[in-house]
Amino acid sequence: MTPATSQRLWIKNPQAAFTANQLDASGGIVVADGVIAEVLAAGQQPAAPCQATFDASNHVLMPGLINTHHHFYQTLTRAWGPVANAPLFPWLQNLYPVWARLTPRDLELAATVALAELLLSGCTTAADHHYLFPGGLEDAIDIEVAAVRALGMRATLTRGSMTLGTDDGGLPPQSTVQAPEMVLADSERLVRQYHQPGADAEIQIAFAPCSPFSVTKEIMTESALLAERLDVRLHTHLAETLDEEDFCRERFGLRTVDYLDSVGWLTDRTWLGHGIHFSDDEIRRLGAAGTAVAHCPTSNMRLASGTARVLELEAAGVPVGLGVDGSASNDASNMILEARQALYLQRLRYGADVPVERALGWATRGSAAVLGRPELGQLAPGMQADLALFRLDDLRFSGSHDPIAALLLCAADRADRVMVGGQWRVVDGQIPGLDISGLIAEHSAAARRLIAG
């Protein structure tokens, strides 16, 4: 990440500000050395001189959005006809052979597209769950590290794995399965090479065996032990569908949370993708353990998987954030639209009084907690200067009155400005230095080749 300038920048008098806490930022914020130095109420002046100002009077200011669950490579298989109307298991069984043909350049293009799309939607930090390592793609996480750095974002990149193939009763084809010792050795290498533990970390590494139906209990247990030794986080899919629950009962003789507990994963080191089908007691146990959930509303609706019980999870003490999930089940990488979907899906479950601000909180402060990044997701002194600014001058916003509510209710889909660590990464709705049209052309050609085989 480019070193943050030492000059003080006053982002001044926004049209509105969402801080994800109780602070009043109607006068703006001051950024210095890559962090938020001051939060100003209306009429307040900075405590020390600022060398630069940015007039935010036409912008809604908020913390950068944080995506807690994605599969970057899936941008190559969006809206593919044979799985457009399929639930999870048939969807996976049709796509696994296609994904097994991924090349290093395919992944580089796919990750760049996913990250650019996220960044343009106001997202500053993304977690990716990459579990596909066919022959020739052994350096997949290294490729993703380079893509994140090129765009100046932050990421938690998870070294996923699949160790239970069709020959042994799993779902993925054998060509996508790796030996456990290879998975563990590469996991440790990636932590040693890339993981940054500090508050200003650009890259963090976590371990992420894919799902109960694609990995063995042994790799789950060994991953948990290695994560504890190296002090990194754990991630997996869990309780996404009833089919998965049935699989756990049949193969392990356990429900999903019992299975999680049996392999040493029921801890505050763990966050779970989806987390839909939990009983009341399981929700209580997750909360007591501090295990987090990445809510993925669009994917859950697209695959008809179910609706996460987000308000009950939070009431039990479960940290909850948002994830766009893979771009073959969303089929987009847009965090501000994901917050809108979360708002509407949770209102459908709990009622129309679920506040807009609560959904924005899931996408910011909540997601930061899920990834173990308390220095992100809020506008407050000492927090990292990761920001998103949206304009409300499109036709869709005409006649709107509450700027914060308008972001979700009127379907904001693109940020005008995005800052990461004190550096502007989106300016006037564009990513400086990125040839979007060229990227689309090459990425689209790669997608066609991948499907054609």
GROMACS .gro file of C-alpha atoms in nm:
model
  453
    1MET     CA    1   0.000   0.000   0.000
    2THR     CA    2   0.130   0.347  -0.087
    3PRO     CA    3   0.253   0.520   0.231
    4ALA     CA    4  -0.006   0.762   0.366
    5THR     CA    5   0.074   1.129   0.334
    6SER     CA    6   0.159   1.304   0.659
    7GLN     CA    7  -0.044   1.613   0.569
    8ARG     CA    8  -0.373   1.667   0.748
    9LEU     CA    9  -0.681   1.647   0.524
   10TRP     CA   10  -1.017   1.784   0.634
   11ILE     CA   11  -1.306   1.604   0.461
   12LYS     CA   12  -1.540   1.890   0.530
   13ASN     CA   13  -1.914   1.929   0.598
   14PRO     CA   14  -2.062   1.618   0.434
   15GLN     CA   15  -2.422   1.619   0.319
   16ALA     CA   16  -2.468   1.344   0.578
   17ALA     CA   17  -2.242   1.105   0.769
   18PHE     CA   18  -2.291   0.751   0.897
   19THR     CA   19  -2.025   0.680   1.159
   20ALA     CA   20  -2.134   0.328   1.272
   21ASN     CA   21  -2.124   0.460   1.630
   22GLN     CA   22  -2.270   0.746   1.832
   23LEU     CA   23  -2.025   1.012   1.715
   24ASP     CA   24  -2.146   1.314   1.520
   25ALA     CA   25  -1.944   1.368   1.200
   26SER     CA   26  -2.168   1.630   1.044
   27GLY     CA   27  -1.871   1.869   1.036
   28GLY     CA   28  -1.654   1.605   0.872
   29ILE     CA   29  -1.337   1.423   0.968
   30VAL     CA   30  -0.966   1.495   0.966
   31VAL     CA   31  -0.731   1.235   0.820
   32ALA     CA   32  -0.358   1.226   0.898
   33ASP     CA   33  -0.093   0.953   0.861
   34GLY     CA   34  -0.350   0.709   0.726
   35VAL     CA   35  -0.583   0.728   1.026
   36ILE     CA   36  -0.878   0.938   1.136
   37ALA     CA   37  -0.737   1.210   1.361
   38GLU     CA   38  -1.059   1.396   1.442
   39VAL     CA   39  -1.435   1.361   1.405
   40LEU     CA   40  -1.609   1.700   1.394
   41ALA     CA   41  -1.965   1.797   1.476
   42ALA     CA   42  -2.141   2.071   1.280
   43GLY     CA   43  -1.964   2.405   1.319
   44GLN     CA   44  -1.651   2.259   1.478
   45GLN     CA   45  -1.306   2.342   1.341
   46PRO     CA   46  -1.005   2.108   1.336
   47ALA     CA   47  -0.786   2.133   1.645
   48ALA     CA   48  -0.475   2.189   1.431
   49PRO     CA   49  -0.420   2.332   1.083
   50CYS     CA   50  -0.503   2.118   0.780
   51GLN     CA   51  -0.291   2.141   0.469
   52ALA     CA   52  -0.575   2.020   0.244
   53THR     CA   53  -0.953   2.014   0.243
   54PHE     CA   54  -1.211   1.817   0.048
   55ASP     CA   55  -1.557   1.971   0.018
   56ALA     CA   56  -1.795   1.682   0.094
   57SER     CA   57  -2.113   1.891   0.090
   58ASN     CA   58  -2.245   1.681  -0.201
   59HIS     CA   59  -2.145   1.349  -0.049
   60VAL     CA   60  -2.271   1.103   0.210
   61LEU     CA   61  -1.967   0.999   0.416
   62MET     CA   62  -1.933   0.657   0.578
   63PRO     CA   63  -1.672   0.399   0.675
   64GLY     CA   64  -1.544   0.182   0.393
   65LEU     CA   65  -1.764  -0.124   0.351
   66ILE     CA   66  -1.617  -0.461   0.448
   67ASN     CA   67  -1.694  -0.783   0.262
   68THR     CA   68  -1.659  -1.094   0.479
   69HIS     CA   69  -1.719  -1.375   0.227
   70HIS     CA   70  -1.642  -1.401  -0.144
   71HIS     CA   71  -1.500  -1.632  -0.410
   72PHE     CA   72  -1.319  -1.403  -0.651
   73TYR     CA   73  -1.262  -1.671  -0.915
   74GLN     CA   74  -1.636  -1.710  -0.970
   75THR     CA   75  -1.663  -1.382  -1.163
   76LEU     CA   76  -1.576  -1.602  -1.464
   77THR     CA   77  -1.896  -1.808  -1.432
   78ARG     CA   78  -2.167  -1.552  -1.371
   79ALA     CA   79  -2.519  -1.617  -1.496
   80TRP     CA   80  -2.427  -1.950  -1.662
   81GLY     CA   81  -2.741  -2.101  -1.807
   82PRO     CA   82  -2.706  -2.462  -1.684
   83VAL     CA   83  -2.702  -2.348  -1.317
   84ALA     CA   84  -2.917  -2.036  -1.339
   85ASN     CA   85  -3.209  -2.216  -1.174
   86ALA     CA   86  -3.034  -2.470  -0.950
   87PRO     CA   87  -3.000  -2.507  -0.570
   88LEU     CA   88  -2.658  -2.541  -0.407
   89PHE     CA   89  -2.561  -2.907  -0.453
   90PRO     CA   90  -2.657  -2.940  -0.824
   91TRP     CA   91  -2.515  -2.591  -0.880
   92LEU     CA   92  -2.181  -2.705  -0.738
   93GLN     CA   93  -2.178  -3.039  -0.918
   94ASN     CA   94  -2.221  -2.865  -1.254
   95LEU     CA   95  -1.965  -2.593  -1.183
   96TYR     CA   96  -1.683  -2.794  -1.022
   97PRO     CA   97  -1.560  -2.942  -1.355
   98VAL     CA   98  -1.559  -2.593  -1.511
   99TRP     CA   99  -1.370  -2.438  -1.220
  100ALA     CA  100  -1.116  -2.721  -1.231
  101ARG     CA  101  -0.989  -2.570  -1.559
  102LEU     CA  102  -0.883  -2.240  -1.396
  103THR     CA  103  -0.540  -2.109  -1.498
  104PRO     CA  104  -0.322  -1.856  -1.313
  105ARG     CA  105  -0.412  -1.582  -1.562
  106ASP     CA  106  -0.782  -1.667  -1.527
  107LEU     CA  107  -0.758  -1.619  -1.152
  108GLU     CA  108  -0.563  -1.294  -1.187
  109LEU     CA  109  -0.832  -1.152  -1.414
  110ALA     CA  110  -1.117  -1.283  -1.198
  111ALA     CA  111  -0.970  -1.142  -0.877
  112THR     CA  112  -0.903  -0.805  -1.037
  113VAL     CA  113  -1.260  -0.783  -1.162
  114ALA     CA  114  -1.403  -0.883  -0.823
  115LEU     CA  115  -1.184  -0.638  -0.632
  116ALA     CA  116  -1.247  -0.350  -0.873
  117GLU     CA  117  -1.621  -0.409  -0.856
  118LEU     CA  118  -1.608  -0.415  -0.476
  119LEU     CA  119  -1.394  -0.101  -0.460
  120LEU     CA  120  -1.632   0.091  -0.687
  121SER     CA  121  -1.920  -0.008  -0.458
  122GLY     CA  122  -1.749   0.152  -0.157
  123CYS     CA  123  -1.574  -0.160  -0.025
  124THR     CA  124  -1.226  -0.114   0.118
  125THR     CA  125  -1.159  -0.457   0.277
  126ALA     CA  126  -1.254  -0.795   0.132
  127ALA     CA  127  -1.229  -1.152   0.255
  128ASP     CA  128  -1.188  -1.413  -0.016
  129HIS     CA  129  -1.241  -1.785   0.033
  130HIS     CA  130  -1.028  -1.960  -0.229
  131TYR     CA  131  -1.034  -2.339  -0.209
  132LEU     CA  132  -0.960  -2.444  -0.571
  133PHE     CA  133  -0.602  -2.552  -0.641
  134PRO     CA  134  -0.603  -2.767  -0.957
  135GLY     CA  135  -0.270  -2.856  -1.116
  136GLY     CA  136  -0.086  -2.541  -1.216
  137LEU     CA  137  -0.274  -2.317  -0.970
  138GLU     CA  138  -0.073  -2.397  -0.659
  139ASP     CA  139   0.015  -2.029  -0.616
  140ALA     CA  140  -0.345  -1.907  -0.619
  141ILE     CA  141  -0.320  -1.703  -0.298
  142ASP     CA  142   0.002  -1.538  -0.417
  143ILE     CA  143  -0.186  -1.428  -0.729
  144GLU     CA  144  -0.462  -1.279  -0.514
  145VAL     CA  145  -0.211  -1.096  -0.294
  146ALA     CA  146  -0.072  -0.923  -0.603
  147ALA     CA  147  -0.421  -0.825  -0.723
  148VAL     CA  148  -0.511  -0.672  -0.384
  149ARG     CA  149  -0.187  -0.477  -0.370
  150ALA     CA  150  -0.233  -0.348  -0.726
  151LEU     CA  151  -0.565  -0.189  -0.630
  152GLY     CA  152  -0.447  -0.061  -0.291
  153MET     CA  153  -0.715  -0.241  -0.090
  154ARG     CA  154  -0.707  -0.452   0.225
  155ALA     CA  155  -0.793  -0.822   0.225
  156THR     CA  156  -0.820  -1.128   0.441
  157LEU     CA  157  -0.722  -1.402   0.198
  158THR     CA  158  -0.814  -1.749   0.316
  159ARG     CA  159  -0.614  -2.052   0.216
  160GLY     CA  160  -0.901  -2.288   0.146
  161SER     CA  161  -0.889  -2.655   0.070
  162MET     CA  162  -1.087  -2.953  -0.049
  163THR     CA  163  -0.964  -3.293   0.072
  164LEU     CA  164  -1.278  -3.507   0.037
  165GLY     CA  165  -1.349  -3.594  -0.328
  166THR     CA  166  -1.616  -3.800  -0.497
  167ASP     CA  167  -1.409  -4.121  -0.457
  168ASP     CA  168  -1.444  -4.089  -0.079
  169GLY     CA  169  -1.804  -3.970  -0.057
  170GLY     CA  170  -1.748  -3.594  -0.099
  171LEU     CA  171  -1.896  -3.359  -0.354
  172PRO     CA  172  -1.597  -3.216  -0.548
  173PRO     CA  173  -1.420  -3.406  -0.830
  174GLN     CA  174  -1.090  -3.571  -0.745
  175SER     CA  175  -0.899  -3.330  -0.972
  176THR     CA  176  -0.973  -3.048  -0.727
  177VAL     CA  177  -0.870  -3.235  -0.412
  178GLN     CA  178  -0.533  -3.184  -0.238
  179ALA     CA  179  -0.345  -3.393   0.016
  180PRO     CA  180  -0.377  -3.260   0.373
  181GLU     CA  181   0.000  -3.230   0.422
  182MET     CA  182   0.024  -3.010   0.110
  183VAL     CA  183  -0.259  -2.788   0.236
  184LEU     CA  184  -0.103  -2.741   0.578
  185ALA     CA  185   0.246  -2.673   0.447
  186ASP     CA  186   0.120  -2.409   0.204
  187SER     CA  187  -0.100  -2.256   0.473
  188GLU     CA  188   0.198  -2.204   0.700
  189ARG     CA  189   0.408  -2.068   0.410
  190LEU     CA  190   0.144  -1.807   0.330
  191VAL     CA  191   0.124  -1.685   0.690
  192ARG     CA  192   0.502  -1.657   0.713
  193GLN     CA  193   0.523  -1.475   0.380
  194TYR     CA  194   0.223  -1.242   0.379
  195HIS     CA  195   0.028  -1.216   0.705
  196GLN     CA  196   0.042  -0.873   0.871
  197PRO     CA  197  -0.094  -0.862   1.228
  198GLY     CA  198  -0.095  -0.484   1.280
  199ALA     CA  199  -0.385  -0.238   1.281
  200ASP     CA  200  -0.278  -0.103   0.941
  201ALA     CA  201  -0.246  -0.451   0.787
  202GLU     CA  202  -0.302  -0.469   0.415
  203ILE     CA  203  -0.295  -0.849   0.382
  204GLN     CA  204  -0.404  -1.103   0.640
  205ILE     CA  205  -0.416  -1.480   0.591
  206ALA     CA  206  -0.671  -1.722   0.737
  207PHE     CA  207  -0.730  -2.096   0.698
  208ALA     CA  208  -1.051  -2.211   0.532
  209PRO     CA  209  -1.128  -2.577   0.463
  210CYS     CA  210  -1.419  -2.541   0.225
  211SER     CA  211  -1.723  -2.712   0.377
  212PRO     CA  212  -1.835  -3.026   0.562
  213PHE     CA  213  -1.911  -3.201   0.232
  214SER     CA  214  -1.571  -3.131   0.073
  215VAL     CA  215  -1.312  -3.179   0.351
  216THR     CA  216  -1.222  -3.443   0.607
  217LYS     CA  217  -1.249  -3.401   0.983
  218GLU     CA  218  -0.872  -3.439   0.999
  219ILE     CA  219  -0.797  -3.127   0.793
  220MET     CA  220  -1.049  -2.930   1.000
  221THR     CA  221  -0.878  -3.036   1.324
  222GLU     CA  222  -0.525  -2.980   1.195
  223SER     CA  223  -0.618  -2.640   1.051
  224ALA     CA  224  -0.757  -2.531   1.388
  225LEU     CA  225  -0.438  -2.637   1.566
  226LEU     CA  226  -0.220  -2.459   1.310
  227ALA     CA  227  -0.433  -2.143   1.328
  228GLU     CA  228  -0.394  -2.134   1.704
  229ARG     CA  229  -0.018  -2.182   1.681
  230LEU     CA  230   0.021  -1.906   1.420
  231ASP     CA  231  -0.253  -1.682   1.565
  232VAL     CA  232  -0.467  -1.648   1.252
  233ARG     CA  233  -0.839  -1.685   1.191
  234LEU     CA  234  -1.051  -1.975   1.063
  235HIS     CA  235  -1.326  -1.971   0.803
  236THR     CA  236  -1.559  -2.224   0.643
  237HIS     CA  237  -1.907  -2.263   0.499
  238LEU     CA  238  -2.155  -2.394   0.754
  239ALA     CA  239  -2.530  -2.443   0.785
  240GLU     CA  240  -2.592  -2.300   0.439
  241THR     CA  241  -2.852  -2.557   0.330
  242LEU     CA  242  -3.060  -2.839   0.472
  243ASP     CA  243  -2.875  -3.077   0.234
  244GLU     CA  244  -2.554  -2.989   0.418
  245GLU     CA  245  -2.718  -3.064   0.752
  246ASP     CA  246  -2.832  -3.402   0.619
  247PHE     CA  247  -2.478  -3.473   0.495
  248CYS     CA  248  -2.332  -3.398   0.840
  249ARG     CA  249  -2.583  -3.625   1.010
  250GLU     CA  250  -2.516  -3.911   0.768
  251ARG     CA  251  -2.136  -3.885   0.751
  252PHE     CA  252  -2.043  -3.763   1.100
  253GLY     CA  253  -2.353  -3.847   1.304
  254LEU     CA  254  -2.364  -3.483   1.414
  255ARG     CA  255  -2.551  -3.162   1.346
  256THR     CA  256  -2.342  -2.879   1.203
  257VAL     CA  257  -2.254  -2.698   1.527
  258ASP     CA  258  -2.176  -3.025   1.703
  259TYR     CA  259  -1.946  -3.107   1.411
  260LEU     CA  260  -1.784  -2.764   1.442
  261ASP     CA  261  -1.725  -2.824   1.813
  262SER     CA  262  -1.585  -3.173   1.753
  263VAL     CA  263  -1.304  -3.039   1.533
  264GLY     CA  264  -1.206  -2.750   1.761
  265TRP     CA  265  -1.369  -2.471   1.562
  266LEU     CA  266  -1.630  -2.344   1.808
  267THR     CA  267  -1.417  -2.044   1.910
  268ASP     CA  268  -1.391  -1.669   1.861
  269ARG     CA  269  -1.120  -1.736   1.602
  270THR     CA  270  -1.384  -1.867   1.359
  271TRP     CA  271  -1.624  -1.701   1.121
  272LEU     CA  272  -1.881  -1.895   0.920
  273GLY     CA  273  -2.012  -1.833   0.570
  274HIS     CA  274  -2.396  -1.822   0.561
  275GLY     CA  275  -2.495  -1.967   0.900
  276ILE     CA  276  -2.863  -2.013   0.815
  277HIS     CA  277  -2.992  -2.336   0.963
  278PHE     CA  278  -2.922  -2.314   1.337
  279SER     CA  279  -3.150  -2.414   1.622
  280ASP     CA  280  -3.209  -2.182   1.919
  281ASP     CA  281  -2.959  -2.377   2.128
  282GLU     CA  282  -2.699  -2.370   1.851
  283ILE     CA  283  -2.735  -1.993   1.824
  284ARG     CA  284  -2.680  -1.969   2.199
  285ARG     CA  285  -2.366  -2.184   2.175
  286LEU     CA  286  -2.226  -1.981   1.885
  287GLY     CA  287  -2.280  -1.662   2.083
  288ALA     CA  288  -2.118  -1.802   2.395
  289ALA     CA  289  -1.815  -1.901   2.189
  290GLY     CA  290  -1.796  -1.570   2.001
  291THR     CA  291  -1.807  -1.750   1.667
  292ALA     CA  292  -1.902  -1.505   1.390
  293VAL     CA  293  -2.131  -1.529   1.086
  294ALA     CA  294  -2.099  -1.379   0.739
  295HIS     CA  295  -2.456  -1.317   0.620
  296CYS     CA  296  -2.487  -1.350   0.240
  297PRO     CA  297  -2.844  -1.246   0.156
  298THR     CA  298  -2.828  -1.229  -0.224
  299SER     CA  299  -2.665  -1.570  -0.263
  300ASN     CA  300  -2.902  -1.722  -0.010
  301MET     CA  301  -3.200  -1.592  -0.209
  302ARG     CA  302  -3.048  -1.686  -0.547
  303LEU     CA  303  -2.991  -2.049  -0.441
  304ALA     CA  304  -3.307  -2.059  -0.224
  305SER     CA  305  -3.091  -2.170   0.070
  306GLY     CA  306  -3.289  -1.992   0.343
  307THR     CA  307  -3.270  -1.680   0.558
  308ALA     CA  308  -3.016  -1.633   0.835
  309ARG     CA  309  -3.162  -1.541   1.175
  310VAL     CA  310  -2.947  -1.232   1.203
  311LEU     CA  311  -3.124  -1.046   1.482
  312GLU     CA  312  -3.133  -1.357   1.699
  313LEU     CA  313  -2.767  -1.431   1.625
  314GLU     CA  314  -2.669  -1.079   1.731
  315ALA     CA  315  -2.886  -1.095   2.043
  316ALA     CA  316  -2.697  -1.410   2.144
  317GLY     CA  317  -2.362  -1.236   2.104
  318VAL     CA  318  -2.268  -1.362   1.757
  319PRO     CA  319  -2.075  -1.101   1.553
  320VAL     CA  320  -2.254  -1.062   1.218
  321GLY     CA  321  -2.121  -0.904   0.899
  322LEU     CA  322  -2.210  -0.916   0.532
  323GLY     CA  323  -2.063  -1.101   0.237
  324VAL     CA  324  -2.146  -1.084  -0.131
  325ASP     CA  325  -2.048  -1.452  -0.167
  326GLY     CA  326  -1.916  -1.581  -0.497
  327SER     CA  327  -2.002  -1.408  -0.820
  328ALA     CA  328  -2.159  -1.726  -0.956
  329SER     CA  329  -2.432  -1.718  -0.692
  330ASN     CA  330  -2.482  -1.344  -0.643
  331ASP     CA  331  -2.389  -1.270  -0.938
  332ALA     CA  332  -2.226  -0.940  -0.847
  333SER     CA  333  -1.957  -0.803  -0.616
  334ASN     CA  334  -2.136  -0.494  -0.488
  335MET     CA  335  -2.129  -0.428  -0.114
  336ILE     CA  336  -2.367  -0.133  -0.093
  337LEU     CA  337  -2.631  -0.332  -0.281
  338GLU     CA  338  -2.563  -0.627  -0.049
  339ALA     CA  339  -2.645  -0.405   0.250
  340ARG     CA  340  -2.975  -0.320   0.079
  341GLN     CA  341  -3.054  -0.688   0.025
  342ALA     CA  342  -2.970  -0.763   0.387
  343LEU     CA  343  -3.205  -0.489   0.504
  344TYR     CA  344  -3.494  -0.616   0.296
  345LEU     CA  345  -3.442  -0.986   0.368
  346GLN     CA  346  -3.420  -0.926   0.743
  347ARG     CA  347  -3.728  -0.702   0.730
  348LEU     CA  348  -3.912  -0.987   0.562
  349ARG     CA  349  -3.822  -1.207   0.860
  350TYR     CA  350  -3.850  -0.957   1.146
  351GLY     CA  351  -4.062  -0.665   1.029
  352ALA     CA  352  -4.031  -0.324   0.866
  353ASP     CA  353  -3.879  -0.160   1.174
  354VAL     CA  354  -3.532  -0.311   1.112
  355PRO     CA  355  -3.343   0.019   1.068
  356VAL     CA  356  -3.143   0.120   0.763
  357GLU     CA  357  -2.860   0.208   1.001
  358ARG     CA  358  -2.851  -0.146   1.134
  359ALA     CA  359  -2.795  -0.288   0.785
  360LEU     CA  360  -2.519  -0.033   0.722
  361GLY     CA  361  -2.373  -0.138   1.057
  362TRP     CA  362  -2.354  -0.500   0.943
  363ALA     CA  363  -2.161  -0.388   0.635
  364THR     CA  364  -1.912  -0.180   0.837
  365ARG     CA  365  -1.858  -0.225   1.210
  366GLY     CA  366  -2.018  -0.571   1.214
  367SER     CA  367  -1.805  -0.699   0.927
  368ALA     CA  368  -1.493  -0.556   1.091
  369ALA     CA  369  -1.570  -0.757   1.405
  370VAL     CA  370  -1.626  -1.072   1.199
  371LEU     CA  371  -1.278  -1.041   1.049
  372GLY     CA  372  -1.116  -0.950   1.380
  373ARG     CA  373  -1.032  -0.599   1.254
  374PRO     CA  374  -1.163  -0.361   1.528
  375GLU     CA  375  -0.959  -0.075   1.380
  376LEU     CA  376  -1.184  -0.076   1.071
  377GLY     CA  377  -1.552  -0.011   1.006
  378GLN     CA  378  -1.612   0.311   1.202
  379LEU     CA  379  -1.554   0.683   1.179
  380ALA     CA  380  -1.374   0.756   1.506
  381PRO     CA  381  -1.036   0.898   1.612
  382GLY     CA  382  -0.759   0.641   1.578
  383MET     CA  383  -0.946   0.426   1.326
  384GLN     CA  384  -0.792   0.352   0.988
  385ALA     CA  385  -0.889   0.613   0.728
  386ASP     CA  386  -1.092   0.374   0.511
  387LEU     CA  387  -1.386   0.572   0.375
  388ALA     CA  388  -1.661   0.567   0.114
  389LEU     CA  389  -1.836   0.878  -0.018
  390PHE     CA  390  -2.154   0.857  -0.223
  391ARG     CA  391  -2.328   1.127  -0.427
  392LEU     CA  392  -2.708   1.143  -0.433
  393ASP     CA  393  -2.753   1.339  -0.755
  394ASP     CA  394  -2.861   1.055  -0.986
  395LEU     CA  395  -3.219   1.035  -1.108
  396ARG     CA  396  -3.289   0.749  -0.867
  397PHE     CA  397  -3.235   0.981  -0.571
  398SER     CA  398  -3.445   1.273  -0.695
  399GLY     CA  399  -3.712   1.351  -0.435
  400SER     CA  400  -3.535   1.166  -0.153
  401HIS     CA  401  -3.515   1.339   0.186
  402ASP     CA  402  -3.304   1.135   0.429
  403PRO     CA  403  -2.956   1.092   0.275
  404ILE     CA  404  -2.861   0.791   0.488
  405ALA     CA  405  -3.186   0.609   0.415
  406ALA     CA  406  -3.158   0.701   0.047
  407LEU     CA  407  -2.834   0.504   0.015
  408LEU     CA  408  -3.023   0.178   0.061
  409LEU     CA  409  -3.385   0.261  -0.014
  410CYS     CA  410  -3.298   0.431  -0.345
  411ALA     CA  411  -3.034   0.168  -0.430
  412ALA     CA  412  -2.700   0.345  -0.438
  413ASP     CA  413  -2.468   0.116  -0.631
  414ARG     CA  414  -2.147   0.311  -0.690
  415ALA     CA  415  -1.927   0.525  -0.471
  416ASP     CA  416  -1.793   0.856  -0.602
  417ARG     CA  417  -1.483   0.853  -0.380
  418VAL     CA  418  -1.315   0.574  -0.184
  419MET     CA  419  -1.016   0.609   0.047
  420VAL     CA  420  -0.803   0.327   0.189
  421GLY     CA  421  -0.546   0.409   0.455
  422GLY     CA  422  -0.559   0.778   0.375
  423GLN     CA  423  -0.510   0.729  -0.002
  424TRP     CA  424  -0.783   0.793  -0.260
  425ARG     CA  425  -0.845   0.470  -0.451
  426VAL     CA  426  -1.162   0.581  -0.633
  427VAL     CA  427  -1.187   0.935  -0.770
  428ASP     CA  428  -1.497   1.064  -0.947
  429GLY     CA  429  -1.635   0.714  -0.972
  430GLN     CA  430  -1.324   0.573  -1.141
  431ILE     CA  431  -1.021   0.371  -1.029
  432PRO     CA  432  -0.716   0.574  -1.134
  433GLY     CA  433  -0.483   0.378  -1.359
  434LEU     CA  434  -0.716   0.082  -1.420
  435ASP     CA  435  -0.818   0.016  -1.781
  436ILE     CA  436  -1.171  -0.109  -1.714
  437SER     CA  437  -1.265  -0.163  -2.079
  438GLY     CA  438  -0.949  -0.363  -2.144
  439LEU     CA  439  -1.006  -0.565  -1.827
  440ILE     CA  440  -1.363  -0.646  -1.929
  441ALA     CA  441  -1.254  -0.758  -2.275
  442GLU     CA  442  -0.983  -0.994  -2.150
  443HIS     CA  443  -1.189  -1.121  -1.857
  444SER     CA  444  -1.490  -1.191  -2.081
  445ALA     CA  445  -1.272  -1.381  -2.328
  446ALA     CA  446  -1.129  -1.589  -2.042
  447ALA     CA  447  -1.480  -1.664  -1.917
  448ARG     CA  448  -1.584  -1.790  -2.261
  449ARG     CA  449  -1.277  -2.013  -2.287
  450LEU     CA  450  -1.333  -2.156  -1.941
  451ILE     CA  451  -1.691  -2.257  -2.020
  452ALA     CA  452  -1.596  -2.395  -2.363
  453GLY     CA  453  -1.329  -2.612  -2.209
   0.00000   0.00000   0.00000
